[in-house]
PDB file of C-alpha atoms in Angstrom:
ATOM      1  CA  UNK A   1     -59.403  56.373 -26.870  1.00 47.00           C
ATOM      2  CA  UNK A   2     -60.922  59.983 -27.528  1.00 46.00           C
ATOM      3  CA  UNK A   3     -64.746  60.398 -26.868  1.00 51.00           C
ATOM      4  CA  UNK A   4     -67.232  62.623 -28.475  1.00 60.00           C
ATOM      5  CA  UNK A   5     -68.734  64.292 -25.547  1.00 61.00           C
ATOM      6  CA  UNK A   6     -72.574  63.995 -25.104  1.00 68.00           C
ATOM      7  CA  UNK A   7     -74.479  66.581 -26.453  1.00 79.00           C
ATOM      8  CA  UNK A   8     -76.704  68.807 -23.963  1.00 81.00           C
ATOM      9  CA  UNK A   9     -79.587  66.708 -24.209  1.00 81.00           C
ATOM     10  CA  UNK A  10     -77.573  63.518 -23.711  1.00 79.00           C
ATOM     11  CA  UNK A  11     -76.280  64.815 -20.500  1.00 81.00           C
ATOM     12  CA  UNK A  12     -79.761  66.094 -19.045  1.00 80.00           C
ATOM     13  CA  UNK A  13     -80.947  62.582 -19.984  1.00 80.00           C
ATOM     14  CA  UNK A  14     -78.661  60.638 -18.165  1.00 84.00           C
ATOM     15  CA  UNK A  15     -78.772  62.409 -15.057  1.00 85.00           C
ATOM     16  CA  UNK A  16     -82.392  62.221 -15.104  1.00 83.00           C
ATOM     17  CA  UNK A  17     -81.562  58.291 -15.487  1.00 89.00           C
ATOM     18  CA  UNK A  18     -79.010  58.340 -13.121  1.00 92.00           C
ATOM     19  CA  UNK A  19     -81.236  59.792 -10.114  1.00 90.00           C
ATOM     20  CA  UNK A  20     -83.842  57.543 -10.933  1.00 92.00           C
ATOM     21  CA  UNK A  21     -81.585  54.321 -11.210  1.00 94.00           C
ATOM     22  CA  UNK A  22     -79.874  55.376  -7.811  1.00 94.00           C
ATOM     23  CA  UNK A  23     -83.307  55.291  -6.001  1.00 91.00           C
ATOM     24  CA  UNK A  24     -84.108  52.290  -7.244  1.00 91.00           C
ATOM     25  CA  UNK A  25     -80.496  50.713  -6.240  1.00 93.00           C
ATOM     26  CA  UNK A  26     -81.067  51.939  -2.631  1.00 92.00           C
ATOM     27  CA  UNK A  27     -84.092  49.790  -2.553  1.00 88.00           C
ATOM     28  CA  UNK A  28     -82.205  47.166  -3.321  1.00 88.00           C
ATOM     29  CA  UNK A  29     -79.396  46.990  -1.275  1.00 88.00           C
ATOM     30  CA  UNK A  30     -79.734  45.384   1.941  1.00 74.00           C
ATOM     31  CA  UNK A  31     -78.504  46.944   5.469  1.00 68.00           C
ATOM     32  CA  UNK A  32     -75.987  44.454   7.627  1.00 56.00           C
ATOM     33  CA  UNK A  33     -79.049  43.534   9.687  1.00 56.00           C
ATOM     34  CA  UNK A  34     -81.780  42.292   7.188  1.00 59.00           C
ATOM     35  CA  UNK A  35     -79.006  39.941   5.062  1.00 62.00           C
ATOM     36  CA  UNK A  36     -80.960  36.815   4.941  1.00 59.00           C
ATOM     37  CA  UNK A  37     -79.664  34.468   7.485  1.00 53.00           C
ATOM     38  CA  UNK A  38     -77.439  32.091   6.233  1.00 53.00           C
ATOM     39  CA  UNK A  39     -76.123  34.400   3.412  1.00 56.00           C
ATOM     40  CA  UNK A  40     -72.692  34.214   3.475  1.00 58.00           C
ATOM     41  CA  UNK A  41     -71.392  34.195  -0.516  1.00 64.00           C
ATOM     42  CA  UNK A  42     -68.023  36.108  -0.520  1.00 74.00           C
ATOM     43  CA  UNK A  43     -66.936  37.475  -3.591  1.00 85.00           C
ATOM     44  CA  UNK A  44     -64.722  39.847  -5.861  1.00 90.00           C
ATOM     45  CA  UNK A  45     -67.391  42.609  -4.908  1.00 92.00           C
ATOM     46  CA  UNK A  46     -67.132  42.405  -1.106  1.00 88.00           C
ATOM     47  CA  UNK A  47     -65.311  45.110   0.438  1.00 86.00           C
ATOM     48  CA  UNK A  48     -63.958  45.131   4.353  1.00 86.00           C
ATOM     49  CA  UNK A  49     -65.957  47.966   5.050  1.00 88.00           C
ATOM     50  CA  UNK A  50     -68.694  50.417   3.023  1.00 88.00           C
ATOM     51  CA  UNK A  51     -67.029  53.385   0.836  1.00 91.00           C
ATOM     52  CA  UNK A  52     -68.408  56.703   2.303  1.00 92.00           C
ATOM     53  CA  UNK A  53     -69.658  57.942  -1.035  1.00 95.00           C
ATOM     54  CA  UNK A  54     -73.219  57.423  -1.615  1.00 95.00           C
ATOM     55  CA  UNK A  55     -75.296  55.477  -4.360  1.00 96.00           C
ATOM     56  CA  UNK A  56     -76.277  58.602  -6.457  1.00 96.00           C
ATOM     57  CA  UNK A  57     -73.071  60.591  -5.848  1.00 97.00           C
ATOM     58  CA  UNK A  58     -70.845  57.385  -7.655  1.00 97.00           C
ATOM     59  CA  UNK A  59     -73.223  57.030 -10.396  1.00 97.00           C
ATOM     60  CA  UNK A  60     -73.294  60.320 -10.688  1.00 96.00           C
ATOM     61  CA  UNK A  61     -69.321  60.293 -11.095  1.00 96.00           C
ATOM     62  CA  UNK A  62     -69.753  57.631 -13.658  1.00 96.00           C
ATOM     63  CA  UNK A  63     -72.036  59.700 -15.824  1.00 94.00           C
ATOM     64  CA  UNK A  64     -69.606  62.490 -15.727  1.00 93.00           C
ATOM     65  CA  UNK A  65     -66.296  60.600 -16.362  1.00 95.00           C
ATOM     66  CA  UNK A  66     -67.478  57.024 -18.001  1.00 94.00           C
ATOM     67  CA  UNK A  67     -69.113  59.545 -21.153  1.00 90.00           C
ATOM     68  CA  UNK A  68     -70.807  56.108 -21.744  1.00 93.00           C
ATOM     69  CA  UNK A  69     -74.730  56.701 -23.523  1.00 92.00           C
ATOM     70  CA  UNK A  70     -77.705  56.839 -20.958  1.00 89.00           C
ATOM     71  CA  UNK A  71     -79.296  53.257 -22.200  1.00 93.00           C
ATOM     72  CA  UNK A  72     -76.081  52.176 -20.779  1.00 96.00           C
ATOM     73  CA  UNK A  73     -77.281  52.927 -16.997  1.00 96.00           C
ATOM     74  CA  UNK A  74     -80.438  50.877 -17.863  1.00 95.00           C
ATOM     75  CA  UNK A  75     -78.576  48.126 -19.162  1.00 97.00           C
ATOM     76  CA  UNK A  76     -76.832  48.089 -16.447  1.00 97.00           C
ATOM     77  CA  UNK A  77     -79.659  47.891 -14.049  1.00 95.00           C
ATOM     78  CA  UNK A  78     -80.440  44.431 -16.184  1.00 96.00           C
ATOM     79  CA  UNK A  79     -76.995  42.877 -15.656  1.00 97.00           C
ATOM     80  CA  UNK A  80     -77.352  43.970 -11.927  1.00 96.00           C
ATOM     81  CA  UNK A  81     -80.922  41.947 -11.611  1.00 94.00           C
ATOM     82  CA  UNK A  82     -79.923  39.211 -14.063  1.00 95.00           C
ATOM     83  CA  UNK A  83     -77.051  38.377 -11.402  1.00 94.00           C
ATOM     84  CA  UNK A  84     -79.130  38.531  -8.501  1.00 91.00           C
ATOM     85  CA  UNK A  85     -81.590  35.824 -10.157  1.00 91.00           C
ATOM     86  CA  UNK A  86     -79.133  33.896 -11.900  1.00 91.00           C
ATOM     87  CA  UNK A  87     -76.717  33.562  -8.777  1.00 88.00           C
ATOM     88  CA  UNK A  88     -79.215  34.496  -5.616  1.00 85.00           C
ATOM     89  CA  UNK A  89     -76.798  37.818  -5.494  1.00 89.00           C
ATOM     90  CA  UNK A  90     -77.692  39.815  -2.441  1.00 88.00           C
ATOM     91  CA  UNK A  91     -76.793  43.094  -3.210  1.00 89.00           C
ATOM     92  CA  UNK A  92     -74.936  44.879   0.368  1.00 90.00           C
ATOM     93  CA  UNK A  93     -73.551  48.175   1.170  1.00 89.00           C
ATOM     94  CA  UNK A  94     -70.324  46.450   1.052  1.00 89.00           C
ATOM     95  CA  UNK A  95     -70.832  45.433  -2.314  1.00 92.00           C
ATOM     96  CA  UNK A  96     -72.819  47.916  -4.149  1.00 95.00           C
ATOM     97  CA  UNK A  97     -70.633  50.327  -5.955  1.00 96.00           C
ATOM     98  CA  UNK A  98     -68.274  47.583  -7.629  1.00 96.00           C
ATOM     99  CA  UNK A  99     -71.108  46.154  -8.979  1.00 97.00           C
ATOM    100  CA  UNK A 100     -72.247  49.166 -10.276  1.00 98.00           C
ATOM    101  CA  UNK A 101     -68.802  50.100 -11.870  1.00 98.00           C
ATOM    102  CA  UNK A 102     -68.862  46.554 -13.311  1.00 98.00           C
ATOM    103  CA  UNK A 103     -72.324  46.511 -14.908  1.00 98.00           C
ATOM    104  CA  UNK A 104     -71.756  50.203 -16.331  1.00 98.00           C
ATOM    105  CA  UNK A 105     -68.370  49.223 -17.762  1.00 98.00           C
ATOM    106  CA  UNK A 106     -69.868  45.697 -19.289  1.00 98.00           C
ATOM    107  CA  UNK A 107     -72.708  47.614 -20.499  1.00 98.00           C
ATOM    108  CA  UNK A 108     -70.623  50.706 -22.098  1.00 97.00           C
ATOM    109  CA  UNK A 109     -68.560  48.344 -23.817  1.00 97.00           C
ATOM    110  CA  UNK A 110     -71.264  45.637 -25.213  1.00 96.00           C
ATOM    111  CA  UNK A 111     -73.301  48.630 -26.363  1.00 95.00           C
ATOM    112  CA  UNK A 112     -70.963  51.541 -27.209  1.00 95.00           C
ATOM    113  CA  UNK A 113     -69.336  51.895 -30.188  1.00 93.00           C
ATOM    114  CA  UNK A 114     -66.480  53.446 -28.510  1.00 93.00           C
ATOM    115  CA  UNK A 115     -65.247  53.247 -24.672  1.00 94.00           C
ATOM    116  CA  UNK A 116     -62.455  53.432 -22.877  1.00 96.00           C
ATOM    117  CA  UNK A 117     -60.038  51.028 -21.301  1.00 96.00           C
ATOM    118  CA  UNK A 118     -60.315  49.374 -17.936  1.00 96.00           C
ATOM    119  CA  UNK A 119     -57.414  51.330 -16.412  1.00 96.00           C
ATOM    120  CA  UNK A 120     -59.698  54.263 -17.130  1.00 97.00           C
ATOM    121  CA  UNK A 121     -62.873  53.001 -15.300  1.00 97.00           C
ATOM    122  CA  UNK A 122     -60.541  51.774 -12.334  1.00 97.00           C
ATOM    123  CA  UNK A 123     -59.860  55.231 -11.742  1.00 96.00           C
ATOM    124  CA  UNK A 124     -63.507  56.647 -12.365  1.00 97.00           C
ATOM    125  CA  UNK A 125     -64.548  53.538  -9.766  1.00 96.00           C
ATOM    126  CA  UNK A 126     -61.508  53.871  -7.691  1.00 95.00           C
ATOM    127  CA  UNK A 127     -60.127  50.812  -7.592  1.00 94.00           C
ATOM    128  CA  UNK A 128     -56.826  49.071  -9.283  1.00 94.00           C
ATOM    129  CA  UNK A 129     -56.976  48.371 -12.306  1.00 94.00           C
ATOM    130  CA  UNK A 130     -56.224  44.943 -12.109  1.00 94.00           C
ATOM    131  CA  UNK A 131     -59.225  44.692  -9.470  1.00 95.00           C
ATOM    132  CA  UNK A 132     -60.882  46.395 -12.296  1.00 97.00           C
ATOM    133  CA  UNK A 133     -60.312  43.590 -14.691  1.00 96.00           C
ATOM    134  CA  UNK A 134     -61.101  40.945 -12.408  1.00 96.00           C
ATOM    135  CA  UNK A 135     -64.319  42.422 -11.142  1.00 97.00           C
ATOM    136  CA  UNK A 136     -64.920  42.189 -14.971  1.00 97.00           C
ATOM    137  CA  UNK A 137     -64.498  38.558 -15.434  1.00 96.00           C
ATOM    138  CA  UNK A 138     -66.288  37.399 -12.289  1.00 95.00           C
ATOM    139  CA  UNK A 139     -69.679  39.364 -13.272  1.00 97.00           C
ATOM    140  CA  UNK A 140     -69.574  37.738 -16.791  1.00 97.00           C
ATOM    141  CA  UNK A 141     -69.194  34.318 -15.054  1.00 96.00           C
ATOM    142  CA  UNK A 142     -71.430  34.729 -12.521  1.00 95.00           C
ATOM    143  CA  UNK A 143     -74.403  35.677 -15.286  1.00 96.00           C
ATOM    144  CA  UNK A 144     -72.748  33.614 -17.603  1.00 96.00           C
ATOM    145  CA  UNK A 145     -72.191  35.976 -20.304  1.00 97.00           C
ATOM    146  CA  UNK A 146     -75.496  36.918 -20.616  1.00 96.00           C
ATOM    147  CA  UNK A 147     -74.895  40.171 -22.019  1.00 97.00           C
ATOM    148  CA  UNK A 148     -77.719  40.613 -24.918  1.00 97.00           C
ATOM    149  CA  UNK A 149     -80.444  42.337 -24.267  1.00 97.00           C
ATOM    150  CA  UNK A 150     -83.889  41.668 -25.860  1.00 96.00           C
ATOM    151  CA  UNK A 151     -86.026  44.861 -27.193  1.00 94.00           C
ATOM    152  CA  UNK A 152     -89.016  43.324 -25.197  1.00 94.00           C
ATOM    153  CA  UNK A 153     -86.494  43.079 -22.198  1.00 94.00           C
ATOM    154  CA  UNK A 154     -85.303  46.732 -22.623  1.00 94.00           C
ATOM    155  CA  UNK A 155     -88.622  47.558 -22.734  1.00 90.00           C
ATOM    156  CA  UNK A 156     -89.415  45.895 -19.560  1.00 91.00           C
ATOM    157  CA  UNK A 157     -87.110  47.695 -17.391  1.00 91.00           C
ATOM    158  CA  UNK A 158     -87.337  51.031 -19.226  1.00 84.00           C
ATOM    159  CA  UNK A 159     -90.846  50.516 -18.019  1.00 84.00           C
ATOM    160  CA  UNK A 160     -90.192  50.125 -14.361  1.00 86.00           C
ATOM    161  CA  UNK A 161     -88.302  52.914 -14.384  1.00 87.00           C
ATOM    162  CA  UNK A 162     -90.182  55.551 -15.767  1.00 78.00           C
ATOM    163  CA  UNK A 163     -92.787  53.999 -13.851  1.00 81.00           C
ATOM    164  CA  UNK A 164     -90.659  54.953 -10.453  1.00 80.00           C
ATOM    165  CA  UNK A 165     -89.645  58.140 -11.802  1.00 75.00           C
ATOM    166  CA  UNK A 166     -93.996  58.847 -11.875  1.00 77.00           C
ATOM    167  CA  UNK A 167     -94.220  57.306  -9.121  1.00 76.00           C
ATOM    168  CA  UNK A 168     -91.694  59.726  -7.051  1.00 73.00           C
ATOM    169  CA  UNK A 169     -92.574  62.863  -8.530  1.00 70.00           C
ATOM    170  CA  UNK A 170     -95.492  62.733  -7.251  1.00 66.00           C
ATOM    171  CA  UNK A 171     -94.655  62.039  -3.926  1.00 60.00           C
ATOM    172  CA  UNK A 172     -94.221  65.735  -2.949  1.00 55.00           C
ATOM    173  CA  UNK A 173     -97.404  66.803  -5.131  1.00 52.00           C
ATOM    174  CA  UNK A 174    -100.021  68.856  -3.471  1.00 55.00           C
ATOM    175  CA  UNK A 175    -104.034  68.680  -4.326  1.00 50.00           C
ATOM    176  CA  UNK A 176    -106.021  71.359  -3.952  1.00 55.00           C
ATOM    177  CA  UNK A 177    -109.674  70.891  -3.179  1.00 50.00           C
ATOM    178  CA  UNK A 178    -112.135  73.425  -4.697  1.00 56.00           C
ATOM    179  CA  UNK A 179    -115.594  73.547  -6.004  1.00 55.00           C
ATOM    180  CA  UNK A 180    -116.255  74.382  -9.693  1.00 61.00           C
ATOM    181  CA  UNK A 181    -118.581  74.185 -12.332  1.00 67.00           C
ATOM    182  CA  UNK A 182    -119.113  71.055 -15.260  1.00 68.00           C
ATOM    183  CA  UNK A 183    -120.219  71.518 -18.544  1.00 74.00           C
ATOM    184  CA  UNK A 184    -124.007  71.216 -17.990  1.00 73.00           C
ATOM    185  CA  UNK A 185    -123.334  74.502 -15.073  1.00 66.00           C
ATOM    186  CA  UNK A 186    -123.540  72.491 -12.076  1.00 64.00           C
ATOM    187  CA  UNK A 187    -121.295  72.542  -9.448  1.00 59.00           C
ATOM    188  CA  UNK A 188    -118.615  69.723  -8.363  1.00 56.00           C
ATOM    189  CA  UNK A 189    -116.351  69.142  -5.821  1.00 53.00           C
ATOM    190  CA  UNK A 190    -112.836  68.212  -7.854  1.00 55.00           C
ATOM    191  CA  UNK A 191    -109.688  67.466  -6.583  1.00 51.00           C
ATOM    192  CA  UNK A 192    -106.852  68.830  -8.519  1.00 57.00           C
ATOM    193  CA  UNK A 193    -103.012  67.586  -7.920  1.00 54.00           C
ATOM    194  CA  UNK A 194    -100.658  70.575  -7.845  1.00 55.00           C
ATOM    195  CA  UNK A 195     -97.146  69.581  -9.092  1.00 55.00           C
ATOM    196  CA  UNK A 196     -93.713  71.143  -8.508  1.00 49.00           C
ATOM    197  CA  UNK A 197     -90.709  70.183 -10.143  1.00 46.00           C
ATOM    198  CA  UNK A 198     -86.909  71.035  -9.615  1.00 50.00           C
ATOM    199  CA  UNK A 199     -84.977  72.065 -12.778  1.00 45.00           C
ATOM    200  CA  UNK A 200     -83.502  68.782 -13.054  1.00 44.00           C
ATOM    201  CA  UNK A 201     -86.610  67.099 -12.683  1.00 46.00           C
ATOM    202  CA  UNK A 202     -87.896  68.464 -16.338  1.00 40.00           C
ATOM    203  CA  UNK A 203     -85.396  66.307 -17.905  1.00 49.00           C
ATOM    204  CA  UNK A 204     -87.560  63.654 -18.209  1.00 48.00           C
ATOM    205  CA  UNK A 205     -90.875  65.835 -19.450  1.00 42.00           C
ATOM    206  CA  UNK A 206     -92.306  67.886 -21.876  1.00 35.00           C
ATOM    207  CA  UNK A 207     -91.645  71.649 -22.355  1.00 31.00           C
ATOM    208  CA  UNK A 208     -95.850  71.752 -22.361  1.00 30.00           C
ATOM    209  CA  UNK A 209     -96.588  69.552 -19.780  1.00 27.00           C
ATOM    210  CA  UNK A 210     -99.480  71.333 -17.657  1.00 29.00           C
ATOM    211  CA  UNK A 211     -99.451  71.291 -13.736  1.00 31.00           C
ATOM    212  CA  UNK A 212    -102.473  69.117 -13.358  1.00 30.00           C
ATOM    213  CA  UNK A 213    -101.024  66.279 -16.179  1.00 31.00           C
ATOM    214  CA  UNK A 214    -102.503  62.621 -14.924  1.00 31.00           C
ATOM    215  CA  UNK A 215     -99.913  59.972 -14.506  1.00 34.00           C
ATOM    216  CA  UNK A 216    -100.726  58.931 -17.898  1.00 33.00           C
ATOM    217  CA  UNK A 217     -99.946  61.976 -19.584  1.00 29.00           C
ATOM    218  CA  UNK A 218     -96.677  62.042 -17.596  1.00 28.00           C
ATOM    219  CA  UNK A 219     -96.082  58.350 -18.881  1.00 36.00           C
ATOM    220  CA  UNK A 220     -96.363  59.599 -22.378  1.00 34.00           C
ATOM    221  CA  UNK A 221     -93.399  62.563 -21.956  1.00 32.00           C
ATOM    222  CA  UNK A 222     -91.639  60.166 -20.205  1.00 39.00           C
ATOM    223  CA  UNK A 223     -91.278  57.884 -23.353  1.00 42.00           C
ATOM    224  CA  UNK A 224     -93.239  55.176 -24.618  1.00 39.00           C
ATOM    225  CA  UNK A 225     -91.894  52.117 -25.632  1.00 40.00           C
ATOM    226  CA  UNK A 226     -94.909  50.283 -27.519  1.00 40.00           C
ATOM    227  CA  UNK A 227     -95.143  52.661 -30.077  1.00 40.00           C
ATOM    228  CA  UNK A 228     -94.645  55.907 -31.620  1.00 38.00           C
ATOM    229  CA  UNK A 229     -92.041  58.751 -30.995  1.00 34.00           C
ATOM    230  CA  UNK A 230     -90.249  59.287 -27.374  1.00 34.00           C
ATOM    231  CA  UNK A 231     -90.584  62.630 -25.819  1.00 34.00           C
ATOM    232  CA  UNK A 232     -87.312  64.793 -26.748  1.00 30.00           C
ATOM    233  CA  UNK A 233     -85.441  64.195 -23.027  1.00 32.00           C
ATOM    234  CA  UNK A 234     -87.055  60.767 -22.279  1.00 39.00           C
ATOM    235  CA  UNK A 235     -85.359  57.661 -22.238  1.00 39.00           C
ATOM    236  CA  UNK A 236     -84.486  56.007 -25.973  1.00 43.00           C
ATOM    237  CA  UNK A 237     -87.328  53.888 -26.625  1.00 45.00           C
ATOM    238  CA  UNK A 238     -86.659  49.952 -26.904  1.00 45.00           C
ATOM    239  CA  UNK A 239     -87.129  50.419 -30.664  1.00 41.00           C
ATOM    240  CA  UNK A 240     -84.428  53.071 -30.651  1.00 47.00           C
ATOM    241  CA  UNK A 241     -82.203  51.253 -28.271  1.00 52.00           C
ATOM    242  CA  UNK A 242     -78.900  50.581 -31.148  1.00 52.00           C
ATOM    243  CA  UNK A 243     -75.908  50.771 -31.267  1.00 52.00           C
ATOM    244  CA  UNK A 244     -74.969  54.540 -32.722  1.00 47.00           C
ATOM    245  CA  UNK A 245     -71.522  55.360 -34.373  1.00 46.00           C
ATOM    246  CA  UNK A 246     -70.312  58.739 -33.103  1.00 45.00           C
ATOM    247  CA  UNK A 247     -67.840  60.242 -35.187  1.00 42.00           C
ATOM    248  CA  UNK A 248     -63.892  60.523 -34.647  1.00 42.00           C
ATOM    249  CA  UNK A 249     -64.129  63.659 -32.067  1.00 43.00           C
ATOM    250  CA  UNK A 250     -60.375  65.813 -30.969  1.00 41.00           C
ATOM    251  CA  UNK A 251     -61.956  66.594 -27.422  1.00 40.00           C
ATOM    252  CA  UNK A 252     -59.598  64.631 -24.496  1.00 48.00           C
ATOM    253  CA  UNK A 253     -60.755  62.679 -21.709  1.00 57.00           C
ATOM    254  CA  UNK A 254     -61.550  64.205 -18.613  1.00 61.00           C
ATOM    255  CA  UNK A 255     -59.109  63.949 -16.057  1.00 64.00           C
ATOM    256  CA  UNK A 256     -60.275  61.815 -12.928  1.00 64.00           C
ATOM    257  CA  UNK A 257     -59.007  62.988  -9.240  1.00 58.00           C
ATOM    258  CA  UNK A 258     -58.801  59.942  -6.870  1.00 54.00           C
ATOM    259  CA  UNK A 259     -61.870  58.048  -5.343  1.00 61.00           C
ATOM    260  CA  UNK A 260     -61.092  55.543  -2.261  1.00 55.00           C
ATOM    261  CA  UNK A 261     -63.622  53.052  -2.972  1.00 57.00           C
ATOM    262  CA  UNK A 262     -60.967  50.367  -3.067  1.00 52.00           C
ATOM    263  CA  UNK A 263     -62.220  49.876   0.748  1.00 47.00           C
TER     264      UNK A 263
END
C-alpha cells in the first residue's frame, strides 16, 4: 500500500513524541538485576540476548519507516501499560523493542486509515515476518483485544507525557538570581529560570514562548486536552484524536536496509 507522507509538521511532531515516549520507556524497562524475583514468564517477546540498538534510535526508525500518525506512538504507550497491568508484564531489555514494534503496528493499524502490511513492519523491526505476525497475535491475547481507546483515556496519557516532556526540559534550566524593582518601586529579590532549548526541542512549543514561561504556560503550548485549541506542533488533543482519511498519494514506500533485532 502507498502512503501519503507526513507533512512537515507531522514529522516535527512525532519526533518530539518519539523522544519523549523513549524516555519514558527507559524508565520502564528493568535491568537483568532488579527483575522481581520469581519472574520468570517467557514469551514471544523474549529474545536470547538484548539488540544493540537503543530505545530512542528504534523508535526513531519506526517514525521514519512505519509513516504511521504521531497519536499512534501514544497509543502505543497504552497497549504497552495495558499489558503490563492486565498480564503483570515486566518489561526487560530482552524484550523491549518487539513490544514496541508490536504496539506501534497494532496501534497504526486500529487507528490509521491506511498502513502497511506485516512483512513491511518485520523489516522496519527486523524480525521475520512470520515472527512479525505472531508477535501480533500474542499481544492481542495477552490484553485481550483491548484495543479501543477512551477520549478520557487518551487524555490521560497525553497528560503524562507532556507532563514528562515539562518536566525534562527543565532539567538543564538555569535561574538567575537578581534584585529588581515591583510595581509600588521597591526592591525584590526574584529568581528567574533561564531556559535553553535545542532545535528539536521547539517542536513541542510555541513560536512566542518567552524564556522565563512557568510550567504552566509551557503546559498550555504543549497542548491541552480539557479544552480549547492545541498549540500548532503539540500533541492532537483527545478531542482531536480520529481517525483522518488521507488521500490516495503516488509517493513509494521507503526502502528499509536490514536491522538485526531478531536476536
Amino acid at each position: 500500500m502507498q502512503h501519503q507522507p507526513n507533512t512537515p509538521e507531522e514529522e516535527d511532531r512525532a519526533r518530539a513524541i518519539v523522544q519523549t515516549l523513549s524516555a519514558v520507556l527507559e524508565s520502564m524497562v528493568q535491568g537483568a538485576e532488579t527483575v522481581p524475583v520469581g519472574y520468570t514468564r517467557r514469551t514471544k517477546f523474549e529474545a536470547f540476548r538484548a539488540p544493540q540498538i537503543s530505545i530512542l534510535d528504534y523508535l526513531l526508525r519506526i517514525q521514519t519507516y512505519a509513516a504511521c500518525s504521531p497519536e499512534c506512538f501514544v497509543l502505543a504507550l497504552i497497549y504497552i501499560d495495558r499489558l503490563h497491568q492486565m498480564q503483570g508484564f515486566v518489561m526487560t531489555e530482552l524484550n523491549v523493542h518487539r513490544v514496541i514494534i508490536t504496539s506501534v503496528v497494532l496501534a497504526a493499524k486500529f487507528f490509521d486509515d491506511q498502513y502497511f502490511n506485516n512483512a513491511y513492519y518485520a523489516k522496519v523491526g527486523g524480525v521475520p515476518g512470520s515472527e512479525m505476525n505472531e508477535l501480533e497475535v500474542e499481544f492481542l491475547l495477552l490484553t485481550n483485544f483491548s484495543l479501543h481507546v477512551s477520549s478520557e483515556t487518551y487524555s490521560r496519557y497525553y497528560n503524562e507525557l507532556a507532563n514528562h516532556y515539562i518536566f525534562s526540559r527543565t532539567q538543564g534550566d538555569e535561574f538567575k538570581h537578581c534584585v529588581r524593582p515591583d510595581a509600588s518601586g521597591q526592591l525584590v529579590y526574584v529568581t528567574d529560570m533561564v531556559r535553553s532549548y535545542d532545535d528539536h526541542d521547539m517542536a513541542f512549543c510555541d513560536p512566542q514562548f518567552s524564556s522565563t514561561a512557568s510550567s504552566s504556560s509551557l503546559s498550555s503550548s504543549f497542548g491541552s486536552t480539557s479544552g480549547g485549541s492545541t498549540a500548532s506542533y503539540g500533541i492532537a488533543s483527545a478531542a482531536n484524536c480520529k481517525k483522518r482519511t488521507r488521500a490516495p498519494s503516488n509517493p513509494k514506500r521507503r526502502n528499509v536496509f536490514p536491522l538485526g533485532v531478531n536476536a
